[in-house]
CSV table of C-alpha atoms in Angstrom, one decimal:
chain,number,residue,atom,x,y,z
N,1,UNK,CA,1.5,-25.6,12.4
N,2,UNK,CA,0.6,-22.2,11.2
N,3,UNK,CA,-0.6,-22.0,7.6
N,4,UNK,CA,-0.2,-19.1,5.2
N,5,UNK,CA,-2.8,-17.7,3.0
N,6,UNK,CA,-1.1,-19.4,0.0
N,7,UNK,CA,-1.2,-22.7,1.8
N,8,UNK,CA,-5.0,-22.3,2.3
N,9,UNK,CA,-5.6,-21.2,-1.2
N,10,UNK,CA,-3.8,-24.1,-2.5
N,11,UNK,CA,-5.8,-26.5,-0.4
N,12,UNK,CA,-9.1,-24.9,-1.3
N,13,UNK,CA,-8.1,-24.9,-5.1
N,14,UNK,CA,-7.3,-28.6,-5.0
N,15,UNK,CA,-10.5,-29.4,-3.1
N,16,UNK,CA,-12.5,-27.4,-5.7
N,17,UNK,CA,-11.0,-29.3,-8.5
N,18,UNK,CA,-11.4,-32.8,-7.2
N,19,UNK,CA,-14.9,-32.5,-5.4
N,20,UNK,CA,-18.1,-30.4,-5.5
N,21,UNK,CA,-17.0,-28.4,-2.5
N,22,UNK,CA,-16.0,-24.7,-2.7
N,23,UNK,CA,-15.0,-23.4,0.6
N,24,UNK,CA,-13.1,-20.4,-0.9
N,25,UNK,CA,-15.7,-17.8,0.6
N,26,UNK,CA,-15.6,-19.4,4.0
N,27,UNK,CA,-14.8,-17.0,6.9
N,28,UNK,CA,-11.0,-16.8,6.7
N,29,UNK,CA,-9.9,-17.2,10.5
N,30,UNK,CA,-12.2,-20.0,11.4
N,31,UNK,CA,-11.5,-21.8,8.2
N,32,UNK,CA,-7.8,-21.4,8.8
N,33,UNK,CA,-8.2,-22.7,12.5
N,34,UNK,CA,-10.3,-25.8,11.1
N,35,UNK,CA,-7.6,-26.8,8.6
N,36,UNK,CA,-4.8,-26.5,11.2
N,37,UNK,CA,-6.8,-28.7,13.5
N,38,UNK,CA,-7.3,-31.2,10.6
N,39,UNK,CA,-3.6,-31.4,10.0
N,40,UNK,CA,-3.0,-31.9,13.8
N,41,UNK,CA,-5.7,-34.7,14.1
N,42,UNK,CA,-4.6,-36.3,11.0
N,43,UNK,CA,-0.9,-36.0,11.9
N,44,UNK,CA,0.1,-34.7,8.6
N,45,UNK,CA,1.2,-31.5,6.8
N,46,UNK,CA,-0.5,-29.6,4.0
N,47,UNK,CA,1.2,-31.6,1.3
N,48,UNK,CA,0.1,-34.8,2.9
N,49,UNK,CA,-3.4,-33.5,3.2
N,50,UNK,CA,-3.5,-32.5,-0.4
N,51,UNK,CA,-2.3,-35.7,-1.5
N,52,UNK,CA,-4.7,-37.6,0.6
N,53,UNK,CA,-7.9,-35.8,-0.7
N,54,UNK,CA,-6.6,-36.2,-4.2
N,55,UNK,CA,-6.5,-39.8,-3.9
N,56,UNK,CA,-9.3,-40.9,-1.6
N,57,UNK,CA,-12.8,-39.6,-2.2
N,58,UNK,CA,-14.2,-40.8,1.2
N,59,UNK,CA,-11.5,-38.9,2.9
N,60,UNK,CA,-12.7,-35.8,1.2
N,61,UNK,CA,-16.2,-36.3,2.6
N,62,UNK,CA,-14.7,-36.8,6.1
N,63,UNK,CA,-12.5,-33.7,6.0
N,64,UNK,CA,-15.4,-31.5,4.9
N,65,UNK,CA,-17.4,-32.9,7.7
N,66,UNK,CA,-14.6,-32.1,10.1
N,67,UNK,CA,-14.2,-28.6,8.9
N,68,UNK,CA,-17.7,-27.5,9.1
N,69,UNK,CA,-19.0,-26.7,12.7
N,70,UNK,CA,-22.0,-28.3,14.3
N,71,UNK,CA,-23.5,-26.6,17.4
N,72,UNK,CA,-27.0,-26.7,18.3
N,73,UNK,CA,-29.4,-27.4,21.2
N,74,UNK,CA,-33.1,-27.7,22.0
N,75,UNK,CA,-34.7,-24.2,22.1
N,76,UNK,CA,-31.3,-22.6,21.9
N,77,UNK,CA,-31.6,-18.8,22.7
N,78,UNK,CA,-34.8,-18.6,24.4
N,79,UNK,CA,-35.6,-15.0,23.4
N,80,UNK,CA,-35.3,-16.1,19.7
N,81,UNK,CA,-37.9,-18.8,20.3
N,82,UNK,CA,-40.2,-16.4,22.1
N,83,UNK,CA,-40.1,-14.2,18.9
N,84,UNK,CA,-40.9,-17.3,16.8
N,85,UNK,CA,-43.7,-18.2,19.2
N,86,UNK,CA,-45.3,-14.9,19.7
N,87,UNK,CA,-44.3,-12.7,16.7
N,88,UNK,CA,-43.8,-14.9,13.7
N,89,UNK,CA,-45.9,-18.2,13.8
N,90,UNK,CA,-49.1,-16.2,14.7
N,91,UNK,CA,-48.6,-14.3,11.3
N,92,UNK,CA,-48.4,-17.5,9.4
N,93,UNK,CA,-51.3,-19.4,11.3
N,94,UNK,CA,-54.0,-18.2,8.8
N,95,UNK,CA,-52.2,-19.8,5.9
N,96,UNK,CA,-53.6,-23.1,4.5
N,97,UNK,CA,-50.2,-24.7,4.3
N,98,UNK,CA,-47.0,-23.6,6.1
N,99,UNK,CA,-43.6,-24.3,4.7
N,100,UNK,CA,-40.6,-24.0,6.9
N,101,UNK,CA,-37.0,-24.6,6.0
N,102,UNK,CA,-34.1,-25.2,8.4
N,103,UNK,CA,-31.0,-24.3,6.4
N,104,UNK,CA,-27.9,-25.9,8.1
N,105,UNK,CA,-29.9,-27.9,10.6
N,106,UNK,CA,-26.8,-29.8,12.2
N,107,UNK,CA,-27.9,-32.5,14.3
N,108,UNK,CA,-31.7,-31.5,14.4
N,109,UNK,CA,-32.4,-30.1,17.7
N,110,UNK,CA,-33.6,-26.8,16.2
N,111,UNK,CA,-35.9,-28.9,14.0
N,112,UNK,CA,-37.4,-30.7,17.1
N,113,UNK,CA,-37.9,-27.5,18.8
N,114,UNK,CA,-39.9,-26.2,16.1
N,115,UNK,CA,-42.0,-29.3,15.8
N,116,UNK,CA,-42.7,-29.2,19.5
N,117,UNK,CA,-43.8,-25.5,19.2
N,118,UNK,CA,-46.0,-26.2,16.1
N,119,UNK,CA,-47.8,-28.9,18.0
N,120,UNK,CA,-48.4,-26.6,21.0
N,121,UNK,CA,-49.8,-24.1,18.6
N,122,UNK,CA,-52.0,-26.5,16.7
N,123,UNK,CA,-50.1,-25.9,13.6
N,124,UNK,CA,-48.4,-29.2,13.4
N,125,UNK,CA,-50.6,-30.8,10.7
N,126,UNK,CA,-50.8,-28.0,8.2
N,127,UNK,CA,-47.0,-27.3,8.3
N,128,UNK,CA,-44.3,-29.0,6.2
N,129,UNK,CA,-41.1,-28.9,7.8
N,130,UNK,CA,-37.8,-29.2,5.6
N,131,UNK,CA,-34.3,-29.3,6.7
N,132,UNK,CA,-30.9,-29.4,5.0
N,133,UNK,CA,-27.3,-29.8,6.1
N,134,UNK,CA,-24.1,-30.1,4.2
N,135,UNK,CA,-23.0,-33.0,6.4
N,136,UNK,CA,-24.9,-36.3,5.8
N,137,UNK,CA,-23.9,-37.6,9.1
N,138,UNK,CA,-25.7,-34.8,10.8
N,139,UNK,CA,-28.7,-35.4,8.7
N,140,UNK,CA,-28.7,-39.1,9.8
N,141,UNK,CA,-28.6,-38.0,13.3
N,142,UNK,CA,-31.4,-35.7,13.0
N,143,UNK,CA,-33.5,-38.5,11.6
N,144,UNK,CA,-32.8,-40.6,14.7
N,145,UNK,CA,-34.0,-38.0,17.0
N,146,UNK,CA,-31.6,-39.5,19.7
N,147,UNK,CA,-29.3,-37.4,21.8
N,148,UNK,CA,-27.0,-37.7,24.8
N,149,UNK,CA,-28.7,-36.1,27.7
N,150,UNK,CA,-25.6,-35.3,29.7
N,151,UNK,CA,-24.4,-32.6,27.4
N,152,UNK,CA,-27.8,-31.0,27.2
N,153,UNK,CA,-28.6,-29.8,30.7
N,154,UNK,CA,-30.1,-26.7,29.2
N,155,UNK,CA,-32.7,-28.6,27.3
N,156,UNK,CA,-35.2,-28.8,30.1
N,157,UNK,CA,-34.6,-25.4,31.3
N,158,UNK,CA,-35.0,-24.0,27.7
N,159,UNK,CA,-38.1,-26.0,27.2
N,160,UNK,CA,-39.8,-24.8,30.3
N,161,UNK,CA,-39.1,-21.3,29.4
N,162,UNK,CA,-40.5,-21.5,25.8
N,163,UNK,CA,-43.2,-24.2,26.2
N,164,UNK,CA,-44.4,-24.0,29.7
N,165,UNK,CA,-43.8,-20.4,30.9
N,166,UNK,CA,-45.6,-17.2,29.5
N,167,UNK,CA,-43.1,-14.3,29.2
N,168,UNK,CA,-45.9,-12.0,29.4
N,169,UNK,CA,-47.5,-13.3,32.4
N,170,UNK,CA,-45.2,-15.1,34.9
N,171,UNK,CA,-48.0,-16.4,37.1
N,172,UNK,CA,-49.1,-18.5,34.2
N,173,UNK,CA,-47.5,-21.9,33.8
N,174,UNK,CA,-48.8,-24.4,31.1
N,175,UNK,CA,-48.7,-27.9,32.1
N,176,UNK,CA,-47.1,-29.6,29.2
N,177,UNK,CA,-45.1,-32.7,30.2
N,178,UNK,CA,-41.8,-33.5,28.7
N,179,UNK,CA,-43.1,-37.0,28.0
N,180,UNK,CA,-45.5,-35.5,25.3
N,181,UNK,CA,-42.5,-34.9,23.2
N,182,UNK,CA,-39.5,-36.8,24.5
N,183,UNK,CA,-38.3,-39.6,26.7
N,184,UNK,CA,-35.4,-39.1,29.0
N,185,UNK,CA,-33.5,-42.1,30.3
N,186,UNK,CA,-30.9,-40.8,32.7
N,187,UNK,CA,-29.3,-44.3,33.2
N,188,UNK,CA,-28.6,-44.6,29.6
N,189,UNK,CA,-27.9,-40.9,29.4
N,190,UNK,CA,-30.2,-40.3,26.4
N,191,UNK,CA,-33.0,-38.0,25.3
N,192,UNK,CA,-35.2,-39.6,22.6
N,193,UNK,CA,-37.8,-37.6,20.6
N,194,UNK,CA,-41.3,-39.2,20.1
N,195,UNK,CA,-42.0,-40.9,16.8
N,196,UNK,CA,-44.6,-38.5,15.6
N,197,UNK,CA,-41.9,-35.8,15.8
N,198,UNK,CA,-39.2,-37.9,14.1
N,199,UNK,CA,-41.5,-38.8,11.2
N,200,UNK,CA,-42.5,-35.4,10.3
N,201,UNK,CA,-39.6,-33.5,8.6
N,202,UNK,CA,-38.2,-34.0,5.1
N,203,UNK,CA,-34.4,-34.0,5.0
N,204,UNK,CA,-31.9,-33.4,2.3
N,205,UNK,CA,-28.1,-33.0,2.0
N,206,UNK,CA,-27.4,-29.6,0.5
N,207,UNK,CA,-24.6,-27.1,0.2
N,208,UNK,CA,-25.6,-23.4,0.8
N,209,UNK,CA,-22.8,-22.3,-1.4
N,210,UNK,CA,-24.5,-23.8,-4.4
N,211,UNK,CA,-27.9,-21.7,-3.9
N,212,UNK,CA,-29.8,-24.8,-4.6
N,213,UNK,CA,-33.4,-25.7,-3.5
N,214,UNK,CA,-33.5,-29.4,-3.0
N,215,UNK,CA,-37.3,-29.5,-2.2
N,216,UNK,CA,-38.5,-27.3,-5.0
N,217,UNK,CA,-40.8,-25.4,-2.6
N,218,UNK,CA,-41.2,-21.8,-1.5
N,219,UNK,CA,-41.1,-21.2,2.3
N,220,UNK,CA,-42.9,-18.9,4.6
N,221,UNK,CA,-40.2,-19.2,7.2
N,222,UNK,CA,-36.3,-19.8,6.9
N,223,UNK,CA,-34.2,-20.5,10.0
N,224,UNK,CA,-30.5,-20.1,9.4
N,225,UNK,CA,-28.8,-19.7,12.6
N,226,UNK,CA,-25.0,-19.6,13.3
N,227,UNK,CA,-24.5,-21.0,9.9
N,228,UNK,CA,-23.7,-17.9,7.9
N,229,UNK,CA,-21.0,-16.9,10.5
N,230,UNK,CA,-18.8,-19.4,8.8
N,231,UNK,CA,-19.0,-17.5,5.4
N,232,UNK,CA,-17.5,-14.2,4.4
N,233,UNK,CA,-19.7,-11.2,3.8
N,234,UNK,CA,-19.9,-11.7,0.0
N,235,UNK,CA,-21.0,-15.2,0.3
N,236,UNK,CA,-23.5,-14.4,3.2
N,237,UNK,CA,-25.1,-11.9,0.8
N,238,UNK,CA,-25.4,-14.4,-2.0
N,239,UNK,CA,-26.9,-16.9,0.2
N,240,UNK,CA,-29.3,-14.3,1.6
N,241,UNK,CA,-30.5,-13.1,-1.8
N,242,UNK,CA,-31.2,-16.7,-2.8
N,243,UNK,CA,-33.2,-17.1,0.5
N,244,UNK,CA,-35.1,-14.1,-0.5
N,245,UNK,CA,-36.1,-15.6,-3.9
N,246,UNK,CA,-37.1,-18.9,-1.9
N,247,UNK,CA,-39.5,-17.0,0.4
N,248,UNK,CA,-43.2,-16.5,-0.1
N,249,UNK,CA,-44.3,-12.7,0.1
N,250,UNK,CA,-43.9,-11.5,3.6
N,251,UNK,CA,-41.9,-14.6,4.5
N,252,UNK,CA,-39.5,-14.6,7.5
N,253,UNK,CA,-35.9,-15.3,7.9
N,254,UNK,CA,-34.5,-16.0,11.6
N,255,UNK,CA,-30.8,-15.7,12.0
N,256,UNK,CA,-28.5,-16.2,15.1
N,257,UNK,CA,-28.6,-13.8,18.1
N,258,UNK,CA,-25.3,-12.2,17.0
N,259,UNK,CA,-26.1,-12.2,13.3
N,260,UNK,CA,-27.3,-9.3,11.2
N,261,UNK,CA,-27.9,-8.9,7.5
N,262,UNK,CA,-25.0,-6.7,6.4
N,263,UNK,CA,-24.5,-5.7,2.8
N,264,UNK,CA,-26.5,-5.6,-0.3
N,265,UNK,CA,-29.0,-8.1,0.8
N,266,UNK,CA,-30.0,-5.5,3.5
N,267,UNK,CA,-32.4,-3.6,1.3
N,268,UNK,CA,-34.4,-6.8,0.5
N,269,UNK,CA,-35.6,-7.2,4.0
N,270,UNK,CA,-37.3,-5.4,6.8
N,271,UNK,CA,-35.4,-5.9,10.0
N,272,UNK,CA,-36.9,-6.9,13.2
N,273,UNK,CA,-34.2,-7.6,15.7
N,274,UNK,CA,-33.1,-11.1,15.1
N,275,UNK,CA,-35.6,-11.8,12.3
N,276,UNK,CA,-36.3,-10.3,9.1
N,277,UNK,CA,-39.3,-10.0,6.7
N,278,UNK,CA,-39.2,-10.4,3.0
N,279,UNK,CA,-39.7,-6.9,1.3
K,1,UNK,CA,-0.7,7.5,15.7
K,2,UNK,CA,1.6,4.4,15.0
K,3,UNK,CA,-0.9,1.9,16.5
K,4,UNK,CA,-4.2,0.9,15.0
K,5,UNK,CA,-5.8,-1.3,17.5
K,6,UNK,CA,-5.7,-2.5,21.1
K,7,UNK,CA,-6.7,-6.0,22.2
K,8,UNK,CA,-7.1,-7.1,25.8
K,9,UNK,CA,-7.5,-10.4,27.3
K,10,UNK,CA,-8.6,-11.2,30.7
K,11,UNK,CA,-10.2,-13.8,33.0
K,12,UNK,CA,-10.7,-14.2,36.7
K,13,UNK,CA,-9.7,-11.0,38.5
K,14,UNK,CA,-9.7,-8.8,35.5
K,15,UNK,CA,-13.2,-7.4,35.6
K,16,UNK,CA,-12.3,-4.5,38.1
K,17,UNK,CA,-9.2,-3.8,35.9
K,18,UNK,CA,-11.1,-3.5,32.8
K,19,UNK,CA,-13.5,-1.3,34.5
K,20,UNK,CA,-10.8,1.0,35.7
K,21,UNK,CA,-9.3,1.2,32.2
K,22,UNK,CA,-12.5,1.9,30.5
K,23,UNK,CA,-13.5,4.5,33.2
K,24,UNK,CA,-10.2,6.5,32.9
K,25,UNK,CA,-9.2,6.3,29.2
K,26,UNK,CA,-9.4,9.4,27.3
K,27,UNK,CA,-12.7,10.1,25.9
K,28,UNK,CA,-11.1,10.8,22.6
K,29,UNK,CA,-8.9,7.7,22.5
K,30,UNK,CA,-8.8,7.0,18.8
K,31,UNK,CA,-8.2,3.3,18.4
K,32,UNK,CA,-10.8,0.4,18.5
K,33,UNK,CA,-10.3,-1.7,21.7
K,34,UNK,CA,-11.2,-5.4,21.6
K,35,UNK,CA,-12.0,-7.2,24.8
K,36,UNK,CA,-11.7,-11.0,24.8
K,37,UNK,CA,-12.8,-11.9,28.3
K,38,UNK,CA,-13.9,-15.2,29.8
K,39,UNK,CA,-17.2,-15.1,31.3
K,40,UNK,CA,-19.6,-17.6,33.0
K,41,UNK,CA,-21.5,-19.4,30.3
K,42,UNK,CA,-24.9,-18.6,31.6
K,43,UNK,CA,-24.3,-14.9,32.3
K,44,UNK,CA,-25.0,-13.6,28.9
K,45,UNK,CA,-26.4,-10.2,29.9
K,46,UNK,CA,-25.5,-7.7,32.6
K,47,UNK,CA,-21.7,-8.0,31.9
K,48,UNK,CA,-21.9,-5.5,28.9
K,49,UNK,CA,-24.3,-3.3,30.9
K,50,UNK,CA,-22.0,-3.1,33.7
K,51,UNK,CA,-19.0,-2.2,31.6
K,52,UNK,CA,-21.0,0.4,29.6
K,53,UNK,CA,-22.0,2.1,32.9
K,54,UNK,CA,-18.4,3.0,33.6
K,55,UNK,CA,-17.0,3.3,30.2
K,56,UNK,CA,-16.2,6.7,28.6
K,57,UNK,CA,-16.2,5.1,25.3
K,58,UNK,CA,-19.2,3.4,23.5
K,59,UNK,CA,-18.9,-0.4,24.0
K,60,UNK,CA,-20.9,-3.1,22.3
K,61,UNK,CA,-20.8,-6.9,21.4
K,62,UNK,CA,-20.1,-7.0,17.7
K,63,UNK,CA,-22.4,-8.8,15.3
K,64,UNK,CA,-20.7,-11.2,12.9
K,65,UNK,CA,-19.0,-9.5,10.0
K,66,UNK,CA,-19.7,-6.1,11.6
K,67,UNK,CA,-17.2,-3.5,10.2
K,68,UNK,CA,-14.7,-2.3,12.8
K,69,UNK,CA,-14.9,1.3,13.8
K,70,UNK,CA,-12.4,3.5,15.8
K,71,UNK,CA,-13.0,5.1,19.2
K,72,UNK,CA,-15.1,2.0,20.1
K,73,UNK,CA,-14.8,-0.9,22.6
K,74,UNK,CA,-15.9,-4.2,21.4
K,75,UNK,CA,-16.6,-7.1,23.9
K,76,UNK,CA,-16.5,-10.8,22.5
K,77,UNK,CA,-19.9,-12.2,23.0
K,78,UNK,CA,-20.5,-14.9,25.6
K,79,UNK,CA,-20.1,-18.4,24.2
K,80,UNK,CA,-18.5,-17.2,20.8
K,81,UNK,CA,-15.0,-16.9,19.6
K,82,UNK,CA,-14.3,-13.5,18.3
K,83,UNK,CA,-11.9,-13.1,15.2
K,84,UNK,CA,-10.6,-10.0,13.6
K,85,UNK,CA,-10.7,-10.5,9.7
K,86,UNK,CA,-8.3,-9.1,7.4
K,87,UNK,CA,-10.8,-7.1,5.9
K,88,UNK,CA,-11.6,-5.2,8.9
K,89,UNK,CA,-14.6,-7.0,10.0
K,90,UNK,CA,-15.4,-9.3,13.0
K,91,UNK,CA,-16.2,-12.8,12.6
K,92,UNK,CA,-17.8,-14.9,15.3
K,93,UNK,CA,-17.7,-18.6,15.6
K,94,UNK,CA,-19.0,-21.5,17.7
K,95,UNK,CA,-16.2,-23.8,17.2
K,96,UNK,CA,-15.5,-26.0,20.3
K,97,UNK,CA,-13.9,-24.1,23.2
K,98,UNK,CA,-9.9,-23.9,23.2
K,99,UNK,CA,-8.3,-24.5,26.5
K,100,UNK,CA,-11.8,-24.8,28.0
K,101,UNK,CA,-12.6,-21.1,26.8
K,102,UNK,CA,-15.0,-19.6,24.5
K,103,UNK,CA,-14.3,-16.8,23.7
K,104,UNK,CA,-10.6,-18.0,23.5
K,105,UNK,CA,-8.2,-15.0,24.1
K,106,UNK,CA,-5.5,-16.9,22.0
K,107,UNK,CA,-7.8,-17.1,18.9
K,108,UNK,CA,-8.8,-13.4,19.1
K,109,UNK,CA,-5.1,-12.3,19.7
K,110,UNK,CA,-3.9,-14.7,16.7
K,111,UNK,CA,-6.4,-13.0,14.3
K,112,UNK,CA,-5.7,-9.5,15.5
K,113,UNK,CA,-1.9,-9.9,15.3
K,114,UNK,CA,-2.2,-11.1,11.7
K,115,UNK,CA,-4.4,-8.1,10.8
K,116,UNK,CA,-2.6,-5.3,12.5
K,117,UNK,CA,0.9,-6.9,12.7
K,118,UNK,CA,3.3,-4.3,14.3
K,119,UNK,CA,0.5,-1.7,14.7
K,120,UNK,CA,-1.3,-3.9,17.4
K,121,UNK,CA,-0.9,-3.4,21.2
K,122,UNK,CA,-1.8,-6.6,23.1
K,123,UNK,CA,-2.5,-6.6,26.8
K,124,UNK,CA,-2.9,-9.7,29.1
K,125,UNK,CA,-4.7,-9.2,32.5
K,126,UNK,CA,-5.3,-11.3,35.6
K,127,UNK,CA,-6.6,-14.8,35.1
K,128,UNK,CA,-6.6,-18.3,36.3
K,129,UNK,CA,-5.4,-20.2,33.3
K,130,UNK,CA,-2.8,-20.0,30.4
K,131,UNK,CA,-5.2,-18.7,27.6
K,132,UNK,CA,-3.7,-15.7,25.9
K,133,UNK,CA,-0.1,-16.7,26.3
K,134,UNK,CA,0.2,-18.0,23.0
K,135,UNK,CA,-1.7,-15.1,21.6
K,136,UNK,CA,0.5,-12.5,23.1
K,137,UNK,CA,3.5,-14.3,21.9
K,138,UNK,CA,2.1,-13.9,18.3
K,139,UNK,CA,1.6,-10.2,18.8
K,140,UNK,CA,5.3,-10.1,19.6
K,141,UNK,CA,6.2,-12.2,16.6
K,142,UNK,CA,4.4,-9.8,14.2
K,143,UNK,CA,6.2,-6.8,15.9
K,144,UNK,CA,3.3,-5.5,18.0
K,145,UNK,CA,3.6,-4.0,21.4
K,146,UNK,CA,3.0,-6.2,24.4
K,147,UNK,CA,2.0,-5.4,27.9
K,148,UNK,CA,1.3,-7.7,30.7
K,149,UNK,CA,-0.5,-6.8,34.1
K,150,UNK,CA,2.0,-7.0,36.9
K,151,UNK,CA,1.6,-10.3,38.5
K,152,UNK,CA,2.2,-8.8,42.0
K,153,UNK,CA,-0.9,-6.7,41.4
K,154,UNK,CA,-3.1,-9.3,39.6
K,155,UNK,CA,-5.7,-10.9,41.7
K,156,UNK,CA,-4.8,-14.2,40.1
K,157,UNK,CA,-1.4,-14.2,38.5
K,158,UNK,CA,-1.6,-17.3,36.5
K,159,UNK,CA,-2.4,-15.7,33.2
K,160,UNK,CA,0.1,-12.8,33.2
K,161,UNK,CA,2.8,-15.2,34.6
K,162,UNK,CA,2.1,-17.8,31.6
K,163,UNK,CA,2.4,-14.9,29.2
K,164,UNK,CA,5.5,-13.5,30.7
K,165,UNK,CA,7.0,-17.1,30.3
K,166,UNK,CA,6.6,-17.3,26.7
K,167,UNK,CA,6.9,-13.6,25.5
K,168,UNK,CA,9.6,-11.1,25.9
K,169,UNK,CA,7.1,-8.4,26.8
K,170,UNK,CA,7.7,-4.6,26.3
K,171,UNK,CA,6.1,-3.7,29.5
K,172,UNK,CA,4.9,-5.2,32.9
K,173,UNK,CA,2.5,-2.6,34.1
K,174,UNK,CA,0.2,-2.1,37.0
K,175,UNK,CA,-3.4,-0.9,36.1
K,176,UNK,CA,-2.7,2.7,36.6
K,177,UNK,CA,0.4,2.5,34.3
K,178,UNK,CA,-1.6,0.6,31.7
K,179,UNK,CA,-4.2,3.6,31.8
K,180,UNK,CA,-1.4,6.3,31.6
K,181,UNK,CA,0.3,4.4,28.8
K,182,UNK,CA,-2.8,4.3,26.6
K,183,UNK,CA,-3.6,7.8,27.3
K,184,UNK,CA,-0.1,9.0,26.4
K,185,UNK,CA,-0.1,7.3,22.9
K,186,UNK,CA,0.5,9.7,20.1
């Protein structure tokens, strides 16, 4: 069924009144699409949905989880990981302690990618890795470090490109076995991260809309990739200005390949293709 | 000019048609052109370069929330859905594929139809599935102008045929006619 703007506003207003969730500055088209899909999956109409969220708190959590989008993979966007490896982490290596925040970590593959890379660069011990997501089920999934292998055929290819190969010298191949970091069981169709990686990060459920800082830390690097695309430009700028205040001097922000800082937050950062440095 | 934007959906067999259109459109064609085309998941680069070699208009993949400019061709990035927001910005999304497609032609068309209403021109080209049919129907519903590539000329007629089935289109055109039509807009 096609929803009107008034329908969506009514739903958002109700949700805001009965819960802590404010989706009113989410990106309009994907939000509309997600709500329409929700109605279809729950075999209900807007009135039915509003009635159900008003009367059932657990259902509220479920539908917010269903509205938000979770997409991630190990070493997603190899070029971005090359930038992190060769242009960002070397600039942080001299620090006594490094704090990294994954804002909107989804099921955690990006966190594990970072942990693997940190270990390769001998930065593992002196780095604190923090990760948040709105969705508590995704946080639980991250904490397990256990993924279906079948959907993730790119994993090994991406790993090879970031960890084994040297983009500046194609003759050089570093021999870094997969078993150093994860175990693949093709029969059970799983990929399981090593325990020392799983134990490392600190997680918290957190809503970016609220501009909160669950760890009370300042960060040297914030990764927020393909998360802000679900917000309108105003909210994007509010979140980015908050990130600015959470970054240490000369701290970095990494956004998605097709994301740029556009708006008032622009002047607070120096742009370097898909990453930014705090001014 | 009455119209404000052109949106084109295409899949298998549409690449040459798109090249023809972009190579032969007037270089002062005033409207933004949105391309929602199915691509192979792993071919992320090369496609844009191939189109920009031939295109007389500047062509780019938009960033999320980029403002739409006239006289520019925008290509939906591989593996993202591309929406047109009411405020005149693009929105990208990695929601699951729709009809096995990301970008989904339908989703791009829905959003553009809602934004531009009767000032939109929607065009469906060759393709091997039904994506775009519902989208074009939506363009019609909002009073926009609808064009389908002539199935007899289409390398793979499934997509044009599916669009013709659900939409009472304004024109069924061959590639040359599509180009002439766009160049004749006043």
